[in-house]
């Protein structure tokens, strides 16, 4: 859905999710950009095949400044502090993007 990359200093938002309200898009951008500014590496918010929102972290092997422990703690903090937003995004995805069988 979106992500930020500290190596390229870029934020990416998948246009497939353009129907999201601007306020939500802004919150996602802030979440991603603040994460990589604080910890480094790459943060990707993606949905799995069941509609669960995953916060995937990557870093370059040669990145001696990437903080794996800080990264794990920051992800837990995001999941705790942004629980309502993350659950709403999962519901949104499951409602509009997953095929439902009836």
JSON list of C-alpha atoms in Angstrom, two decimals:
[
{"chain": "A", "resi": 1, "resn": "UNK", "atom": "CA", "xyz": [0.00, 0.00, 0.00]},
{"chain": "A", "resi": 2, "resn": "UNK", "atom": "CA", "xyz": [2.74, 2.45, 0.96]},
{"chain": "A", "resi": 3, "resn": "UNK", "atom": "CA", "xyz": [6.26, 2.69, 2.23]},
{"chain": "A", "resi": 4, "resn": "UNK", "atom": "CA", "xyz": [9.26, 4.86, 2.90]},
{"chain": "A", "resi": 5, "resn": "UNK", "atom": "CA", "xyz": [12.90, 4.34, 2.06]},
{"chain": "A", "resi": 6, "resn": "UNK", "atom": "CA", "xyz": [15.63, 6.06, 4.08]},
{"chain": "A", "resi": 7, "resn": "UNK", "atom": "CA", "xyz": [18.30, 5.23, 1.50]},
{"chain": "A", "resi": 8, "resn": "UNK", "atom": "CA", "xyz": [16.53, 7.07, -1.30]},
{"chain": "A", "resi": 9, "resn": "UNK", "atom": "CA", "xyz": [14.69, 9.50, 1.00]},
{"chain": "A", "resi": 10, "resn": "UNK", "atom": "CA", "xyz": [11.42, 8.69, -0.75]},
{"chain": "A", "resi": 11, "resn": "UNK", "atom": "CA", "xyz": [7.84, 7.96, 0.23]},
{"chain": "A", "resi": 12, "resn": "UNK", "atom": "CA", "xyz": [5.71, 5.76, -2.00]},
{"chain": "A", "resi": 13, "resn": "UNK", "atom": "CA", "xyz": [1.93, 5.42, -2.07]},
{"chain": "A", "resi": 14, "resn": "UNK", "atom": "CA", "xyz": [0.21, 2.89, -4.32]},
{"chain": "A", "resi": 15, "resn": "UNK", "atom": "CA", "xyz": [-2.40, 4.73, -6.41]},
{"chain": "A", "resi": 16, "resn": "UNK", "atom": "CA", "xyz": [-4.59, 1.64, -6.21]},
{"chain": "A", "resi": 17, "resn": "UNK", "atom": "CA", "xyz": [-5.58, 2.95, -2.76]},
{"chain": "A", "resi": 18, "resn": "UNK", "atom": "CA", "xyz": [-6.34, 6.49, -3.92]},
{"chain": "A", "resi": 19, "resn": "UNK", "atom": "CA", "xyz": [-9.93, 6.20, -2.66]},
{"chain": "A", "resi": 20, "resn": "UNK", "atom": "CA", "xyz": [-8.65, 6.52, 0.91]},
{"chain": "A", "resi": 21, "resn": "UNK", "atom": "CA", "xyz": [-9.40, 9.90, 2.51]},
{"chain": "A", "resi": 22, "resn": "UNK", "atom": "CA", "xyz": [-6.60, 12.47, 2.34]},
{"chain": "A", "resi": 23, "resn": "UNK", "atom": "CA", "xyz": [-6.37, 12.52, 6.14]},
{"chain": "A", "resi": 24, "resn": "UNK", "atom": "CA", "xyz": [-5.62, 8.79, 6.20]},
{"chain": "A", "resi": 25, "resn": "UNK", "atom": "CA", "xyz": [-3.08, 9.15, 3.39]},
{"chain": "A", "resi": 26, "resn": "UNK", "atom": "CA", "xyz": [-1.38, 11.89, 5.40]},
{"chain": "A", "resi": 27, "resn": "UNK", "atom": "CA", "xyz": [-1.31, 9.73, 8.53]},
{"chain": "A", "resi": 28, "resn": "UNK", "atom": "CA", "xyz": [0.24, 6.86, 6.57]},
{"chain": "A", "resi": 29, "resn": "UNK", "atom": "CA", "xyz": [2.87, 9.14, 5.08]},
{"chain": "A", "resi": 30, "resn": "UNK", "atom": "CA", "xyz": [3.76, 10.55, 8.50]},
{"chain": "A", "resi": 31, "resn": "UNK", "atom": "CA", "xyz": [3.92, 7.06, 10.01]},
{"chain": "A", "resi": 32, "resn": "UNK", "atom": "CA", "xyz": [6.26, 5.74, 7.30]},
{"chain": "A", "resi": 33, "resn": "UNK", "atom": "CA", "xyz": [8.49, 8.78, 7.01]},
{"chain": "A", "resi": 34, "resn": "UNK", "atom": "CA", "xyz": [8.89, 9.19, 10.77]},
{"chain": "A", "resi": 35, "resn": "UNK", "atom": "CA", "xyz": [9.75, 5.50, 11.12]},
{"chain": "A", "resi": 36, "resn": "UNK", "atom": "CA", "xyz": [12.58, 5.60, 8.56]},
{"chain": "A", "resi": 37, "resn": "UNK", "atom": "CA", "xyz": [13.83, 8.94, 9.88]},
{"chain": "A", "resi": 38, "resn": "UNK", "atom": "CA", "xyz": [14.06, 7.43, 13.36]},
{"chain": "A", "resi": 39, "resn": "UNK", "atom": "CA", "xyz": [15.28, 3.91, 12.60]},
{"chain": "A", "resi": 40, "resn": "UNK", "atom": "CA", "xyz": [16.48, 3.90, 8.99]},
{"chain": "A", "resi": 41, "resn": "UNK", "atom": "CA", "xyz": [15.99, 1.20, 6.41]},
{"chain": "A", "resi": 42, "resn": "UNK", "atom": "CA", "xyz": [12.79, 0.66, 4.49]},
{"chain": "A", "resi": 43, "resn": "UNK", "atom": "CA", "xyz": [9.27, 0.32, 5.88]},
{"chain": "A", "resi": 44, "resn": "UNK", "atom": "CA", "xyz": [6.55, -1.20, 3.70]},
{"chain": "A", "resi": 45, "resn": "UNK", "atom": "CA", "xyz": [2.88, -1.50, 4.63]},
{"chain": "A", "resi": 46, "resn": "UNK", "atom": "CA", "xyz": [1.42, -4.40, 2.68]},
{"chain": "A", "resi": 47, "resn": "UNK", "atom": "CA", "xyz": [-1.56, -6.71, 2.84]},
{"chain": "A", "resi": 48, "resn": "UNK", "atom": "CA", "xyz": [-1.21, -10.47, 2.79]},
{"chain": "A", "resi": 49, "resn": "UNK", "atom": "CA", "xyz": [-3.59, -12.77, 0.90]},
{"chain": "A", "resi": 50, "resn": "UNK", "atom": "CA", "xyz": [-5.97, -12.85, 3.88]},
{"chain": "A", "resi": 51, "resn": "UNK", "atom": "CA", "xyz": [-6.13, -9.07, 4.21]},
{"chain": "A", "resi": 52, "resn": "UNK", "atom": "CA", "xyz": [-3.86, -8.71, 7.22]},
{"chain": "A", "resi": 53, "resn": "UNK", "atom": "CA", "xyz": [-1.80, -5.53, 7.22]},
{"chain": "A", "resi": 54, "resn": "UNK", "atom": "CA", "xyz": [1.91, -6.27, 7.49]},
{"chain": "A", "resi": 55, "resn": "UNK", "atom": "CA", "xyz": [4.58, -3.79, 8.49]},
{"chain": "A", "resi": 56, "resn": "UNK", "atom": "CA", "xyz": [7.60, -5.16, 6.67]},
{"chain": "A", "resi": 57, "resn": "UNK", "atom": "CA", "xyz": [11.06, -3.81, 7.39]},
{"chain": "A", "resi": 58, "resn": "UNK", "atom": "CA", "xyz": [14.11, -4.17, 5.18]},
{"chain": "A", "resi": 59, "resn": "UNK", "atom": "CA", "xyz": [17.64, -2.88, 5.44]},
{"chain": "A", "resi": 60, "resn": "UNK", "atom": "CA", "xyz": [20.74, -3.08, 3.34]},
{"chain": "A", "resi": 61, "resn": "UNK", "atom": "CA", "xyz": [23.31, -5.56, 4.63]},
{"chain": "A", "resi": 62, "resn": "UNK", "atom": "CA", "xyz": [25.99, -2.91, 4.52]},
{"chain": "A", "resi": 63, "resn": "UNK", "atom": "CA", "xyz": [23.93, -0.49, 6.65]},
{"chain": "A", "resi": 64, "resn": "UNK", "atom": "CA", "xyz": [25.82, -0.37, 9.94]},
{"chain": "A", "resi": 65, "resn": "UNK", "atom": "CA", "xyz": [23.49, 2.37, 11.23]},
{"chain": "A", "resi": 66, "resn": "UNK", "atom": "CA", "xyz": [20.25, 0.36, 10.94]},
{"chain": "A", "resi": 67, "resn": "UNK", "atom": "CA", "xyz": [19.01, -0.49, 14.43]},
{"chain": "A", "resi": 68, "resn": "UNK", "atom": "CA", "xyz": [17.27, -3.90, 14.41]},
{"chain": "A", "resi": 69, "resn": "UNK", "atom": "CA", "xyz": [16.28, -3.71, 18.07]},
{"chain": "A", "resi": 70, "resn": "UNK", "atom": "CA", "xyz": [15.05, -0.13, 17.70]},
{"chain": "A", "resi": 71, "resn": "UNK", "atom": "CA", "xyz": [13.15, -1.20, 14.60]},
{"chain": "A", "resi": 72, "resn": "UNK", "atom": "CA", "xyz": [11.29, -3.98, 16.41]},
{"chain": "A", "resi": 73, "resn": "UNK", "atom": "CA", "xyz": [10.46, -1.63, 19.29]},
{"chain": "A", "resi": 74, "resn": "UNK", "atom": "CA", "xyz": [9.26, 1.07, 16.90]},
{"chain": "A", "resi": 75, "resn": "UNK", "atom": "CA", "xyz": [7.02, -1.41, 15.04]},
{"chain": "A", "resi": 76, "resn": "UNK", "atom": "CA", "xyz": [5.46, -2.50, 18.36]},
{"chain": "A", "resi": 77, "resn": "UNK", "atom": "CA", "xyz": [4.94, 1.16, 19.28]},
{"chain": "A", "resi": 78, "resn": "UNK", "atom": "CA", "xyz": [3.25, 1.86, 15.93]},
{"chain": "A", "resi": 79, "resn": "UNK", "atom": "CA", "xyz": [1.02, -1.21, 16.32]},
{"chain": "A", "resi": 80, "resn": "UNK", "atom": "CA", "xyz": [0.03, -0.09, 19.81]},
{"chain": "A", "resi": 81, "resn": "UNK", "atom": "CA", "xyz": [-0.43, 3.64, 19.16]},
{"chain": "A", "resi": 82, "resn": "UNK", "atom": "CA", "xyz": [-1.97, 3.29, 15.69]},
{"chain": "A", "resi": 83, "resn": "UNK", "atom": "CA", "xyz": [-4.06, 0.19, 16.41]},
{"chain": "A", "resi": 84, "resn": "UNK", "atom": "CA", "xyz": [-7.34, 1.81, 15.37]},
{"chain": "A", "resi": 85, "resn": "UNK", "atom": "CA", "xyz": [-5.91, 3.10, 12.08]},
{"chain": "A", "resi": 86, "resn": "UNK", "atom": "CA", "xyz": [-4.29, -0.24, 11.24]},
{"chain": "A", "resi": 87, "resn": "UNK", "atom": "CA", "xyz": [-7.45, -2.21, 12.03]},
{"chain": "A", "resi": 88, "resn": "UNK", "atom": "CA", "xyz": [-9.52, 0.21, 9.95]},
{"chain": "A", "resi": 89, "resn": "UNK", "atom": "CA", "xyz": [-7.17, -0.26, 7.00]},
{"chain": "A", "resi": 90, "resn": "UNK", "atom": "CA", "xyz": [-7.50, -4.03, 7.27]},
{"chain": "A", "resi": 91, "resn": "UNK", "atom": "CA", "xyz": [-11.29, -3.74, 7.30]},
{"chain": "A", "resi": 92, "resn": "UNK", "atom": "CA", "xyz": [-11.13, -1.38, 4.31]},
{"chain": "A", "resi": 93, "resn": "UNK", "atom": "CA", "xyz": [-8.94, -3.81, 2.37]},
{"chain": "A", "resi": 94, "resn": "UNK", "atom": "CA", "xyz": [-11.04, -6.84, 3.24]},
{"chain": "A", "resi": 95, "resn": "UNK", "atom": "CA", "xyz": [-14.22, -4.98, 2.25]},
{"chain": "A", "resi": 96, "resn": "UNK", "atom": "CA", "xyz": [-13.07, -3.51, -1.07]},
{"chain": "A", "resi": 97, "resn": "UNK", "atom": "CA", "xyz": [-10.25, -5.75, -2.30]},
{"chain": "A", "resi": 98, "resn": "UNK", "atom": "CA", "xyz": [-10.80, -9.31, -1.16]},
{"chain": "A", "resi": 99, "resn": "UNK", "atom": "CA", "xyz": [-13.31, -11.44, -2.95]},
{"chain": "A", "resi": 100, "resn": "UNK", "atom": "CA", "xyz": [-15.98, -12.71, -0.61]},
{"chain": "A", "resi": 101, "resn": "UNK", "atom": "CA", "xyz": [-17.59, -16.03, -1.14]},
{"chain": "A", "resi": 102, "resn": "UNK", "atom": "CA", "xyz": [-21.27, -16.32, -0.28]}
]
